[in-house]
Each structure stands twice: as C-alpha cells, then as structure tokens.
Short mmCIF file of C-alpha atoms in Angstrom, two decimals:
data_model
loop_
_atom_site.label_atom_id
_atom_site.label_comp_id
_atom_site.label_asym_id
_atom_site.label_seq_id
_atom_site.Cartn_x
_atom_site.Cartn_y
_atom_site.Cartn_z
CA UNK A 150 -17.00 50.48 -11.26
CA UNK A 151 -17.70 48.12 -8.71
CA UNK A 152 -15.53 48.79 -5.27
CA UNK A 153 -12.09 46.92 -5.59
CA UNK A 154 -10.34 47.85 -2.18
CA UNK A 155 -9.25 45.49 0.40
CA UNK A 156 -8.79 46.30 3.87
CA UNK A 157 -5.49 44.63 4.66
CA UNK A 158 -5.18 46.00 8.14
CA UNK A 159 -6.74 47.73 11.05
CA UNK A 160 -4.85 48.71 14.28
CA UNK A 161 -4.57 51.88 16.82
CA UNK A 162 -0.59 53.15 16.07
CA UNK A 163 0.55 54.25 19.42
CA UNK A 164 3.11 57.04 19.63
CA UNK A 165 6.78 56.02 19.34
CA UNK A 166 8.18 57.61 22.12
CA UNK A 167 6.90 57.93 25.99
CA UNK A 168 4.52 60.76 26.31
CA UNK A 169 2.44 62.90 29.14
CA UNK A 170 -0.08 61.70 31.07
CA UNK A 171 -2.97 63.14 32.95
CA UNK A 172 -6.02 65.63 30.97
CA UNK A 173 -5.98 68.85 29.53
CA UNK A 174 -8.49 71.44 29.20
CA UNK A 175 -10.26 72.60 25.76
CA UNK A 176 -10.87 76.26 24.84
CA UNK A 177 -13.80 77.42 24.54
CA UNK A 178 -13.96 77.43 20.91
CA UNK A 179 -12.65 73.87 20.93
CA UNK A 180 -15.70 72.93 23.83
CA UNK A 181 -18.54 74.26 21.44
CA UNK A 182 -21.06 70.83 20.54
CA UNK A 183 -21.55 72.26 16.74
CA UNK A 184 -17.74 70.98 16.49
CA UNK A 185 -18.29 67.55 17.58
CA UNK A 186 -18.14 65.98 14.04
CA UNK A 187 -15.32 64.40 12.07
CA UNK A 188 -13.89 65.91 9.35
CA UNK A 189 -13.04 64.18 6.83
CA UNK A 190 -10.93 64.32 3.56
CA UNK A 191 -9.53 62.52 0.58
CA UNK A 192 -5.78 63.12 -0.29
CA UNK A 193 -4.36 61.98 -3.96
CA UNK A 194 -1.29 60.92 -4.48
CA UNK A 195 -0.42 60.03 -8.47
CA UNK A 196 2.68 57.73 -8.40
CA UNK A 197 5.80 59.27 -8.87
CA UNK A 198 9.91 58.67 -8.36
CA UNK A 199 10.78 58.92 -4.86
CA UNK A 200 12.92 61.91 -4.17
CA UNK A 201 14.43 61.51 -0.40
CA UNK A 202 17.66 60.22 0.17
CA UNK A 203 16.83 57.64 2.27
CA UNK A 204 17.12 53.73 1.55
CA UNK A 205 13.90 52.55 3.23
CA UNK A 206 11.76 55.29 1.76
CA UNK A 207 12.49 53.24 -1.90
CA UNK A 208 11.84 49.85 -0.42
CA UNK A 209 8.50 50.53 1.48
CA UNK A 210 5.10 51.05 0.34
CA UNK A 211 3.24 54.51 1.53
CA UNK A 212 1.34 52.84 4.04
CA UNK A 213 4.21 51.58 5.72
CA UNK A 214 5.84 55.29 5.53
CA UNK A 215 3.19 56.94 6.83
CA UNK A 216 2.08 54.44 9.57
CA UNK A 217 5.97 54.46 11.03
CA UNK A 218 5.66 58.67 10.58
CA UNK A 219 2.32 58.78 11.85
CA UNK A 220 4.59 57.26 15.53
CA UNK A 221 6.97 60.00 15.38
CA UNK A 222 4.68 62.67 15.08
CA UNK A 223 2.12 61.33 18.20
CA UNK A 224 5.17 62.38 20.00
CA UNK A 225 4.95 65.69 19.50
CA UNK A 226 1.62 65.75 19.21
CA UNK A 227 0.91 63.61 21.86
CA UNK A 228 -2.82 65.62 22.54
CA UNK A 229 -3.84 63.50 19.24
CA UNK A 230 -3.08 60.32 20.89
CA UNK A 231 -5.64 60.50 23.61
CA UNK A 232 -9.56 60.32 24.15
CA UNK A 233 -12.02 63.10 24.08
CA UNK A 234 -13.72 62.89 27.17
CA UNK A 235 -17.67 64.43 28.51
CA UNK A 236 -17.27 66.75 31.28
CA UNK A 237 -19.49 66.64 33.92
CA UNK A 238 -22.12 68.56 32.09
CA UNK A 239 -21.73 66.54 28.83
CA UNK A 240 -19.72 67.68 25.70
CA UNK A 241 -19.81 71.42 26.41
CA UNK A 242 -17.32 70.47 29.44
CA UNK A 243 -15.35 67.94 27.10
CA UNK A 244 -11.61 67.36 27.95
CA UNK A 245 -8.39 65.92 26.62
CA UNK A 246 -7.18 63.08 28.30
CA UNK A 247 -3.71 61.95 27.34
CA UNK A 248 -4.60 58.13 27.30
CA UNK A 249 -2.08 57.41 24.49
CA UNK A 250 -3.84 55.02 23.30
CA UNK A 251 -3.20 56.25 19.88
CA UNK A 252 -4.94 56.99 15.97
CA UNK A 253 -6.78 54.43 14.52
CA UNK A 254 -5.05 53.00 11.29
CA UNK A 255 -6.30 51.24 8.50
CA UNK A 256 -3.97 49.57 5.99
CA UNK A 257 -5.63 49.02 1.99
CA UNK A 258 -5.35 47.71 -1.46
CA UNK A 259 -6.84 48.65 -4.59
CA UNK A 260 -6.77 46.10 -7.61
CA UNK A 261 -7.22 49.13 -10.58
CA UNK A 262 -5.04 52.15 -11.04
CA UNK A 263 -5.94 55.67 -10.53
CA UNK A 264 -6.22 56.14 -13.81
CA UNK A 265 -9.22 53.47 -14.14
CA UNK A 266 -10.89 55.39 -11.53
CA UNK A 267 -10.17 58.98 -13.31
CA UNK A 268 -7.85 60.15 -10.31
CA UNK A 269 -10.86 60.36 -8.54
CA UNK A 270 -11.70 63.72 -9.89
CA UNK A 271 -15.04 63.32 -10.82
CA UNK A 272 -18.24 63.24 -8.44
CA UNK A 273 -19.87 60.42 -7.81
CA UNK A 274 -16.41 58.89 -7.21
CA UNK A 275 -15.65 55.62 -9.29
CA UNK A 276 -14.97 53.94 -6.07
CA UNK A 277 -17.25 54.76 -3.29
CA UNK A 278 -15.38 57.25 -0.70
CA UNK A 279 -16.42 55.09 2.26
CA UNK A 280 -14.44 52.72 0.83
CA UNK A 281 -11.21 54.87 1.04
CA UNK A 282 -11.95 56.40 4.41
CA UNK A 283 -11.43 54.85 7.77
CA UNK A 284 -14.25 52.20 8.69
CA UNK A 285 -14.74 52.32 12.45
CA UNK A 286 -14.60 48.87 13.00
CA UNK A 287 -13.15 50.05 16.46
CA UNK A 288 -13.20 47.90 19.89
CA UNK A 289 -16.75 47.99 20.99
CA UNK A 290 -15.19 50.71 24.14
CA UNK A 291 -13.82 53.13 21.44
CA UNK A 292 -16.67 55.88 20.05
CA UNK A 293 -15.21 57.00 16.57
CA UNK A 294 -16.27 61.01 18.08
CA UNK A 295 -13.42 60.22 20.88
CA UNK A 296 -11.04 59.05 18.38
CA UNK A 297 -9.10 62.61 17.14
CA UNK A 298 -7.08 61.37 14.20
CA UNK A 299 -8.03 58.06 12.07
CA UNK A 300 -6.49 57.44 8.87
CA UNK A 301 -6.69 54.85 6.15
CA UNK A 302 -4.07 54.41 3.50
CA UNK A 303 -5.02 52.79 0.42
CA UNK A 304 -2.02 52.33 -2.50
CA UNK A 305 -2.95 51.75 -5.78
CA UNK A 306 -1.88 49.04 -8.68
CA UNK A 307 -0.02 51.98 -10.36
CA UNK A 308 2.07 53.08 -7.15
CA UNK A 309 -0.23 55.72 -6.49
CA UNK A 310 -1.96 55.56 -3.50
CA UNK A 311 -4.66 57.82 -1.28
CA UNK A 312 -5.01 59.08 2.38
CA UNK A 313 -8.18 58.65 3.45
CA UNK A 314 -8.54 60.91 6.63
CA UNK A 315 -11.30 61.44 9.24
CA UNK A 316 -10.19 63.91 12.22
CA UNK A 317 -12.23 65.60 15.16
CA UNK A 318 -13.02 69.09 14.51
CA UNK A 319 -13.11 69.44 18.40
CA UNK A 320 -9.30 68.89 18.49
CA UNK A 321 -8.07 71.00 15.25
CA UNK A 322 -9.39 73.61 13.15
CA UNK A 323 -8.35 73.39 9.60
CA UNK A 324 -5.13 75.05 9.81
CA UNK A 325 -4.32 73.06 12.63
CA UNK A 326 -5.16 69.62 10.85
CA UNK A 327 -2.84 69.88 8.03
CA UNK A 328 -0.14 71.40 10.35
CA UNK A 329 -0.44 67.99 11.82
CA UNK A 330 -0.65 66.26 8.64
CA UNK A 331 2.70 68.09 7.49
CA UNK A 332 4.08 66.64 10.62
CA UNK A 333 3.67 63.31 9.84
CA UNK A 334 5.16 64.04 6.44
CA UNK A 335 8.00 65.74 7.16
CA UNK A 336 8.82 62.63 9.84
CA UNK A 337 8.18 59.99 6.34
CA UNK A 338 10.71 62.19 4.45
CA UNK A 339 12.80 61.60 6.93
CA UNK A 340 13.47 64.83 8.67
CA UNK A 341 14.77 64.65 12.60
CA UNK A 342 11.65 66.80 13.55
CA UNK A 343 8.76 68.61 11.99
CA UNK A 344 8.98 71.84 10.46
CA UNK A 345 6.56 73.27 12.86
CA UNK A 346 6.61 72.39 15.98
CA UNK A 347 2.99 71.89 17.99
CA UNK A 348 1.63 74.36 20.86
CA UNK A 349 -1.01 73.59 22.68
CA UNK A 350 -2.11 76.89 24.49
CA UNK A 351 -5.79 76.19 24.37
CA UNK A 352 -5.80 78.54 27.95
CA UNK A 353 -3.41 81.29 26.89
CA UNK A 354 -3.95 82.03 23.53
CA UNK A 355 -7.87 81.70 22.84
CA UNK A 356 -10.21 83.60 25.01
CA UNK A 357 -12.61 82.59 27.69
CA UNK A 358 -15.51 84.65 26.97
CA UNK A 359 -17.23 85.78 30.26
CA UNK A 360 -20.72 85.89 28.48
CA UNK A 361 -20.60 82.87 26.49
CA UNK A 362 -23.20 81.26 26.36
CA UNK A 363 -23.20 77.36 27.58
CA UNK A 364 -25.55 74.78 25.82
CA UNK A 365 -24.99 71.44 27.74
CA UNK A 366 -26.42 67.84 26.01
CA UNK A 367 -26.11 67.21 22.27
CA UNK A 368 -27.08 69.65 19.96
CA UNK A 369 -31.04 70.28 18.57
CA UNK A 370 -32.44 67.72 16.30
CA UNK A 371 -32.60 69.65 12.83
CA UNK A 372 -34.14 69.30 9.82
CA UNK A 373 -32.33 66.84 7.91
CA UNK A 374 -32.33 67.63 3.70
CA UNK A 375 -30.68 65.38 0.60
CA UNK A 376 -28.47 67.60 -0.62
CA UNK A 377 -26.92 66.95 -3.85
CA UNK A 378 -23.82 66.96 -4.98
CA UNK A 379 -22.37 69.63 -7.82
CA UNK A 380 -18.39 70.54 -8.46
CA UNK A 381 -17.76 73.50 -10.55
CA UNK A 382 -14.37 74.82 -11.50
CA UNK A 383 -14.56 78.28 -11.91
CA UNK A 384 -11.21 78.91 -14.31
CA UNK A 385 -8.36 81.99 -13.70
CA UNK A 386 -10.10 83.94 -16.74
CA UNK A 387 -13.70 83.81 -15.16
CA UNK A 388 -12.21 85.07 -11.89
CA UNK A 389 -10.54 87.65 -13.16
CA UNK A 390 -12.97 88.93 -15.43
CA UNK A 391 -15.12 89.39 -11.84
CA UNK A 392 -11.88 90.94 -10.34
CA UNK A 393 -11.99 93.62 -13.11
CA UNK A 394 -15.52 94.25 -12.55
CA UNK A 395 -15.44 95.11 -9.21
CA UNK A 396 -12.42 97.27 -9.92
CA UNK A 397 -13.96 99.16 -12.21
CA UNK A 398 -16.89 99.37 -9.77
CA UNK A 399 -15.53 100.21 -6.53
CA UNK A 400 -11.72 100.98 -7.41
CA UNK A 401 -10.95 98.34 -4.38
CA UNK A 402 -9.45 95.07 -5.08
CA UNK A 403 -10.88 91.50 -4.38
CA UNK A 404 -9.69 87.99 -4.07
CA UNK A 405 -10.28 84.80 -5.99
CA UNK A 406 -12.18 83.89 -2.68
CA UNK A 407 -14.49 86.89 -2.45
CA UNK A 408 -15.31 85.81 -6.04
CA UNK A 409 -16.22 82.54 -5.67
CA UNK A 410 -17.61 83.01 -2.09
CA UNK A 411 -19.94 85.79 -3.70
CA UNK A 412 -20.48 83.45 -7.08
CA UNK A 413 -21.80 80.21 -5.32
CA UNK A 414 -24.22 82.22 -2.55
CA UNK A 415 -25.50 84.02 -5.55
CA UNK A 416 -26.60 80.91 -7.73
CA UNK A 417 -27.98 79.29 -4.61
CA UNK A 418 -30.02 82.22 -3.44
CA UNK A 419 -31.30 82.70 -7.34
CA UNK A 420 -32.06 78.55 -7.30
CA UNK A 421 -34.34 78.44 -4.39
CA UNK A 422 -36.35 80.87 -5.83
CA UNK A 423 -37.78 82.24 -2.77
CA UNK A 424 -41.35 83.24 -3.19
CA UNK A 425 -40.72 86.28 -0.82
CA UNK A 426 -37.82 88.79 -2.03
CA UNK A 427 -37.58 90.13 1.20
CA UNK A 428 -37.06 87.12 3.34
CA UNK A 429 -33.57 87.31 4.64
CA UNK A 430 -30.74 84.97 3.01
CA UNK A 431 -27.29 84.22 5.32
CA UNK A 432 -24.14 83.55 3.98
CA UNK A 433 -21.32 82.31 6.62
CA UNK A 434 -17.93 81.58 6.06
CA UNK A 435 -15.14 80.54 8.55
CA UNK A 436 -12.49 83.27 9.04
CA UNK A 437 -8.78 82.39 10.35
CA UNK A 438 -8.84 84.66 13.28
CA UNK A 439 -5.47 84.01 14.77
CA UNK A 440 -3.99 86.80 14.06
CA UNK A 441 -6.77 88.87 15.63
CA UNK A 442 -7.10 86.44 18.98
CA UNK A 443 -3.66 85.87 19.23
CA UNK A 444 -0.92 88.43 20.88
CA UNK A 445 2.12 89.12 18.86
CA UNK A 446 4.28 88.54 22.57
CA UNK A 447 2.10 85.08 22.47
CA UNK A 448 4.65 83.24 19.39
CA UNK A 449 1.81 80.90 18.99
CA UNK A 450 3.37 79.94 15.46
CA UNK A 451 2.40 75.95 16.18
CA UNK A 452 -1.14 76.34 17.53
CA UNK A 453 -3.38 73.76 16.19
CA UNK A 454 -6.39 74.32 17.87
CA UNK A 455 -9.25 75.71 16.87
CA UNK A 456 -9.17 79.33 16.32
CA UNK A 457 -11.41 80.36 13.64
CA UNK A 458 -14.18 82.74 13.49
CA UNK A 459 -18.11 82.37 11.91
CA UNK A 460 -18.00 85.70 9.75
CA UNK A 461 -21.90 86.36 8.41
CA UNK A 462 -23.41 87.94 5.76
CA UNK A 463 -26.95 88.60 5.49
CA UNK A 464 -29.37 90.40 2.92
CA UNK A 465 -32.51 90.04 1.44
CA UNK A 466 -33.13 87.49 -1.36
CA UNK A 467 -34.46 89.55 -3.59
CA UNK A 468 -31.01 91.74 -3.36
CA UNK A 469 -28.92 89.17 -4.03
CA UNK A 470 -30.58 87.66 -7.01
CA UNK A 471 -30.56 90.59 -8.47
CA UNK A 472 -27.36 92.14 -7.73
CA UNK A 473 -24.47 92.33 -10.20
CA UNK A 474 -21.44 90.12 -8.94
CA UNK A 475 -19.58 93.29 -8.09
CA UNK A 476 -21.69 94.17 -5.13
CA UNK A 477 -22.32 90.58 -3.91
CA UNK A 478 -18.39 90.42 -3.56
CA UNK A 479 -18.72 93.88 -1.36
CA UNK A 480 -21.07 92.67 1.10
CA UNK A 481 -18.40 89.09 1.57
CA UNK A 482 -15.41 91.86 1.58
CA UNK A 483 -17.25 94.26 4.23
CA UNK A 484 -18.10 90.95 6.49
CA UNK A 485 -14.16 90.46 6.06
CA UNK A 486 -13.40 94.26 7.03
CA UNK A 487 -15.72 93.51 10.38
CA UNK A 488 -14.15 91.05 11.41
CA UNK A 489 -11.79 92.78 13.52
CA UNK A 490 -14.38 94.25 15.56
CA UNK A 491 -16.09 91.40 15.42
CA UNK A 492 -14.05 89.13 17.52
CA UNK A 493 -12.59 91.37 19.87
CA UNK A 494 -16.19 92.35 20.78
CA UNK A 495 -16.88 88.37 21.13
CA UNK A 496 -13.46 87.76 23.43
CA UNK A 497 -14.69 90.46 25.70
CA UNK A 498 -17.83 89.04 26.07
CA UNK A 499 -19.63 91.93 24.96
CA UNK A 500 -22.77 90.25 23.15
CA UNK A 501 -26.11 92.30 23.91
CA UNK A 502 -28.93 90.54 25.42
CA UNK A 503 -30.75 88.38 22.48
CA UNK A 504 -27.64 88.33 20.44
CA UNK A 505 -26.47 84.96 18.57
CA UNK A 506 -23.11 83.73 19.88
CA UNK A 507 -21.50 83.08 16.66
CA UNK A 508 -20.01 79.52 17.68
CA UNK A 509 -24.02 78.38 17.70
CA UNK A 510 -24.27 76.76 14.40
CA UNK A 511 -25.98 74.18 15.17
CA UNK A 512 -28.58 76.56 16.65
CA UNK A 513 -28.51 78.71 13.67
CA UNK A 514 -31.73 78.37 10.86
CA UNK A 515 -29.82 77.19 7.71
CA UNK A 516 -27.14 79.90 5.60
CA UNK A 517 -24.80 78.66 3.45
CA UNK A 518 -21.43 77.79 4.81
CA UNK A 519 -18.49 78.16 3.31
CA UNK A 520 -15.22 77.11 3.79
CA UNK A 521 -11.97 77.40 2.09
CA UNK A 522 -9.57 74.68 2.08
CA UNK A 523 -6.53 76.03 0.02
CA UNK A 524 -4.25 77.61 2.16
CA UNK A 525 -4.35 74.91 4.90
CA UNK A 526 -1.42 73.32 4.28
CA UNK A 527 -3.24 69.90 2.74
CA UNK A 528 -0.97 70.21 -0.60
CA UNK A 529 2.12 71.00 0.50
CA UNK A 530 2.28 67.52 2.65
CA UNK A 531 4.74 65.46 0.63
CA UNK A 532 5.53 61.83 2.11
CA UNK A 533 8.48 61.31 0.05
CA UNK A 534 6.48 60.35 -3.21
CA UNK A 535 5.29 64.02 -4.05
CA UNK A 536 3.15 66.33 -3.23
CA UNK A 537 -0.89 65.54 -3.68
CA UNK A 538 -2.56 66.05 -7.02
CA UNK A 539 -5.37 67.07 -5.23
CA UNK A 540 -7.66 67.01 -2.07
CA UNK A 541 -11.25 66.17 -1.59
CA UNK A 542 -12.59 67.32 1.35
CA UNK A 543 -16.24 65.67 1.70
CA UNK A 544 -19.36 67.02 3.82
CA UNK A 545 -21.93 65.13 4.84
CA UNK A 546 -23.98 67.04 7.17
CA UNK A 547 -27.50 66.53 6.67
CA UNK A 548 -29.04 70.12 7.87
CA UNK A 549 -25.56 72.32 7.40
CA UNK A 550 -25.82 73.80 3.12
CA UNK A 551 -21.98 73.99 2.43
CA UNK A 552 -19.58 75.28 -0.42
CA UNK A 553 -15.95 74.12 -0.13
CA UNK A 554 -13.53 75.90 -2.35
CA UNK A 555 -10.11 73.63 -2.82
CA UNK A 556 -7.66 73.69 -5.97
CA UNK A 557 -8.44 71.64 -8.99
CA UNK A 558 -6.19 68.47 -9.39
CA UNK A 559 -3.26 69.78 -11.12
CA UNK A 560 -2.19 70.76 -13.93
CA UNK A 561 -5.35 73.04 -13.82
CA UNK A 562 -5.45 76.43 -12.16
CA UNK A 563 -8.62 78.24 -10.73
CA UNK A 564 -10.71 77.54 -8.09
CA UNK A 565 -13.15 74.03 -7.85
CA UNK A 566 -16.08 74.68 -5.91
CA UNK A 567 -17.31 71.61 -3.98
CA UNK A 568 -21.26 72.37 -3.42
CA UNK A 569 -23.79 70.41 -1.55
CA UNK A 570 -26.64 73.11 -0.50
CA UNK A 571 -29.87 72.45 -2.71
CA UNK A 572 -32.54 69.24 -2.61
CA UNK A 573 -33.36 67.75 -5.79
CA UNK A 574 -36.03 70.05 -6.74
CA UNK A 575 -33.70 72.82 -6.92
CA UNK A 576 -30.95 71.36 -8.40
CA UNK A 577 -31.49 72.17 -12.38
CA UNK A 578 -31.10 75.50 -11.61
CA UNK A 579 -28.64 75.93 -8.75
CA UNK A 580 -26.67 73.76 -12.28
CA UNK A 581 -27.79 76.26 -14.65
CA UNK A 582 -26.61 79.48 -12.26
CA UNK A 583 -23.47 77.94 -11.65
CA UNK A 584 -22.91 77.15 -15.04
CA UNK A 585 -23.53 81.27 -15.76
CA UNK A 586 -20.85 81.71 -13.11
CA UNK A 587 -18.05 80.00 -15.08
CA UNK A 588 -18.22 82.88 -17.59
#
C-alpha cells in the first residue's frame, strides 16, 4: 500500500537529570572502523490493555511514554547522550565525548492499522521501513554516524504502534543495545530505576591487545552486490528432526542455532554453485564472548559495550554441498568449542605474522555472516502495553552476505531466518535449498 505515516515530530531528547562531562575512551573492540555503521531494527507492538498501575501510562500515547523514559534512562546511560568523536588518527582513535546533547527522536502517525499492513510480517514490508525508521533530518553539524541512539515511534490507528530504532554499533554490541532498550522500558513502566544497571568499563574489562593491528582512515571500498531479500521460518519439528540426526550421528547434542546456522550456509554455498569444489567457502558468526573476556572478580553484569567475538568456519565448497546436515552442524559446533582458545590467544596478542585479526571484517573477502538476535533482550522490553510481537532487525550492507536468525511473530514457535546473501541470479535456488531446509 502506498506509505501512510506522518512525521509529527523531530527533536534531540536530552537526558533528564544533570550528567558527566568531559570524554571517555573506547575499547579496542569498540575503536574497530568495520563497526562504524548503524544498526538498525524494527520493534512491533500489537495493541493491547495496559497493565501498570500507573495513571499517566493509560492517558498517554507510546510515543509520549517512551520519549519521557527515553530522559530517565540518558541518565544512567549518560555515554548514549554524547557524540562519537575522530581521534587524531581518524575513527580507529574515536572517543566518547559526554556532550549531552542527547538521542535524536522522531514522533509518527500511521492512518491504517497493523492489521492492514499484515503486522508487518511479511518482506517487502507493506509500508516501506524507511518510513518507520528515524530520518536524519538532523542540524546540518550533527553526522547521523556520531549520533549513538535515534529512535522513531510510530503508533498505529489500532493502538498498536512500532519502534523504529537505528543505534551505533561502535557504542553497543547487541547485548548491550537491548540492555539499553530494557532500560528505557523499565523507566515507561514506571519502575524507580532499571533492572540492570549500566557499566561502562571499556578499559577494565575488554582487552588491549598489544599486537592489534591499527587501520587508520575509513575502511576499503568493496564490492558492492544487490542482495535480495528471503525470510524462511524453519518450524520446531524441522529443527528437531536435524537435532535427532546429529544425535544419532555423533551422540553429542546441538542447538536450534547450530541448526539453522549450519541450514542457511548450506543452501547458500549449494546456490552459488561454485564452478570449483575446492575453492574455500567462510562462514562467520558473532560469538558473545563475555564470559570468556571478562573476570568473574570483574561483576561486569551491566556492560554494554561491545564484547563479542568473529567465530569462523571455513571448508571447501564442494564439502559443504555435499555434506549431510549432521556434519555441517559439527564444523559450526567445533568453531563454538574454539572459541575459548580463540580469544584468549587474541587478548594476549598472540596472532602469528600474516594472521587475520578477526575484528577486520571489512578487510575480509566475503563469508556469510551470521548473527543471532534472540537472546538479546529485544522481546522482553515491555513499555507498559506488552511485550513485542516481534522484531525485525534489517541489514543493508551492500558487500557484507548476512543471515539473521530472530523469533517468528508470535503465536508461532521456531526459528525465522532473515537472509540477504545471494544476487538475483542466484536467488531461485538459494529459494529452492531453503525451501529443502524447512523439512
């Protein structure tokens, strides 16, 4: 249908509360270029009965809710409120300076229901996603890459409304985005404080690598592709019937995420159709590494930083094609059992001469990435008007393949597979394989 949102209202919202003042320094994870993006994300929210006890909650509309809890939690998270800033050798020097200037805000209206737009479940979106995101119709001073946390919230004729949010991957991994985002909904529900309270620690509890390497200006130019877009749910009985398959393999156990990590690489590797078997296929997905980084003295329940690591896989193509699922999950699960060994080896500095820092992705030739978005706290952030039917996250980056796995909008179970990895030409059959991988 043809877009029906109005932009009511633009503004920066400043925290509510005095902060700090003065810069802070970026780890080294958070300083790497490949992480200068924005993120960005589409949160559902059917309409539904408020449930807080709290007379303003059933008077105001969600953007009002969230704009006033958005205040609160700048507060504590006062980092958010600032400017990225160049160091003196460009963005791998970048700092944090605590301008508290604020998040950018945007204020909208849509005429239909979600309902008329199908809950915005199915791709191509029946309103265009730009339209429900952010526009950076900033001051002409403000660069939207400075900017950590913009959001847009757009309520619906039915009472249902959407948060449309774009935040710097410099500033937060994953995790540490929707710990922020649960923030700002525990503040609309109106709890005294949030659940979890921040921690910066970007010097104490990620490492400075002696070794690492430092690339200084913006990343290379890359080869830009038109990935198209494919969602597949892959239901509970598909997974499982994989799970007892490799059990009856390997006596071991896997996850729904070793599954679907194993079934998307597969159907893209047997769509491309390599005409040499033995060229060499990569599969990377992002591993939460704090509990190998971290110390257990360090508490650092509350970091929001980035502290992930780039866990690899590589074979040839030929292997994978024609591999049963069973041992494409064992090469994801042995990447897993590395990556241990892996990081500590990394945090010491301990790369060999020649050897990839795995933070280069931008330098990288072009694996699949993958990226799971389930357990980051995205659907457990309830405003006061329920928790989100589902999430969207949405890629867009022209030379990076990716697979994200989120839930499917409930009621469904299983695991939805957001894909864009193959150009046009490869695209009936990247379909066809992933079709095979429902059953």
């Amino acid at each position: 249908m043809e877009s029906t949102v109005r932009r009511n209202s633009r503004s920066f919202v400043r925290p509510a509360a005095p902060t700090p003042s003065g810069s802070l320094e970026l780890s080294s994870i958070d300083r790497d270029v490949g992480l200068r993006h924005i993120v960005r994300s589409l949160h559902v929210f059917r309409p539904r009965h408020t449930h807080v006890d709290d007379k303003h909650q059933s008077s105001s509309s969600p953007a009002r809710v969230v704009r006033d809890a958005l205040g609160k939690a700048l507060v504590d998270y006062y980092p958010l409120a600032g400017r990225i800033v160049d160091g003196p050798e460009g963005r791998s020097t970048a700092r944090m300076e605590l301008t508290g200037d604020g998040a950018w805000f945007v204020t909208a209206a849509a005429s239909c229901t979600l309902d008329d737009v199908a809950g915005l479940d199915h791709h191509p979106f029946a309103i265009p996603a730009q339209d429900l995101l952010p526009d950076f119709a900033l001051p002409p001073n403000v660069q939207p890459l400075d900017v950590p946390v913009m959001m847009q919230v757009t309520e619906f004729a039915c009472g249902g409304f959407v948060v449309g949010l774009s935040s710097s991957h410099t500033l937060t991994d994953g995790l540490g985005a929707g710990q922020f985002i649960n923030a700002v909904a525990d503040y609309a529900r109106g709890l005294p404080n949030p659940r979890v309270g921040p921690i910066w620690g970007r010097g104490d509890l990620v490492p400075d690598p002696p070794k690492k390497k430092v690339h200084s200006g913006p990343p290379p130019s890359k080869t830009s592709f038109q990935f198209q877009y494919l969602v597949v749910d892959l239901s509970v009985e598909s997974i499982d019937t994989a799970k007892s398959r490799f059990m009856e393999s390997t006596g071991r156990r896997c996850s729904s995420f070793d599954v679907a990590v194993a079934k998307v690489w597969q159907a893209r590797t047997r769509a491309l159709r390599l005409p040499d078997t033995s060229a060499r296929v990569t599969l990377c997905f992002f591993a939460n590494s704090r509990h190998v980084l971290q110390r257990p003295e360090d508490e650092a329940v509350g970091f929001y930083g980035n502290c992930f690591y780039p866990a690899t896989v590589e074979a040839m193509a030929g292997e994978v094609e024609v591999a049963d699922v069973a041992t494409v999950v064992g090469m994801v699960m042995d990447a897993k059992a590395r990556l241990h060994e892996e990081v500590a080896r990394w945090a010491a500095g301990e790369l060999v001469a020649g050897e990839e820092d795995p933070y280069d992705l931008w330098w990288r030739d072009e694996p699949l990435f993958v990226s799971d978005w389930r357990q980051l706290g995205f659907m457990e952030a309830d405003y006061g008007w329920g928790t989100p039917s589902h999430v969207a996250p949405l890629a867009a980056i022209p030379f990076m393949p990716v697979a994200l796995i989120v839930a499917p909008p409930t009621p469904r179970t299983g695991v939805r597979l957001m894909t864009q990895c193959v150009e046009e030409q490869h695209m009936a059959a990247f379909t066809e394989e992933m079709k095979a991988a429902q059953e």
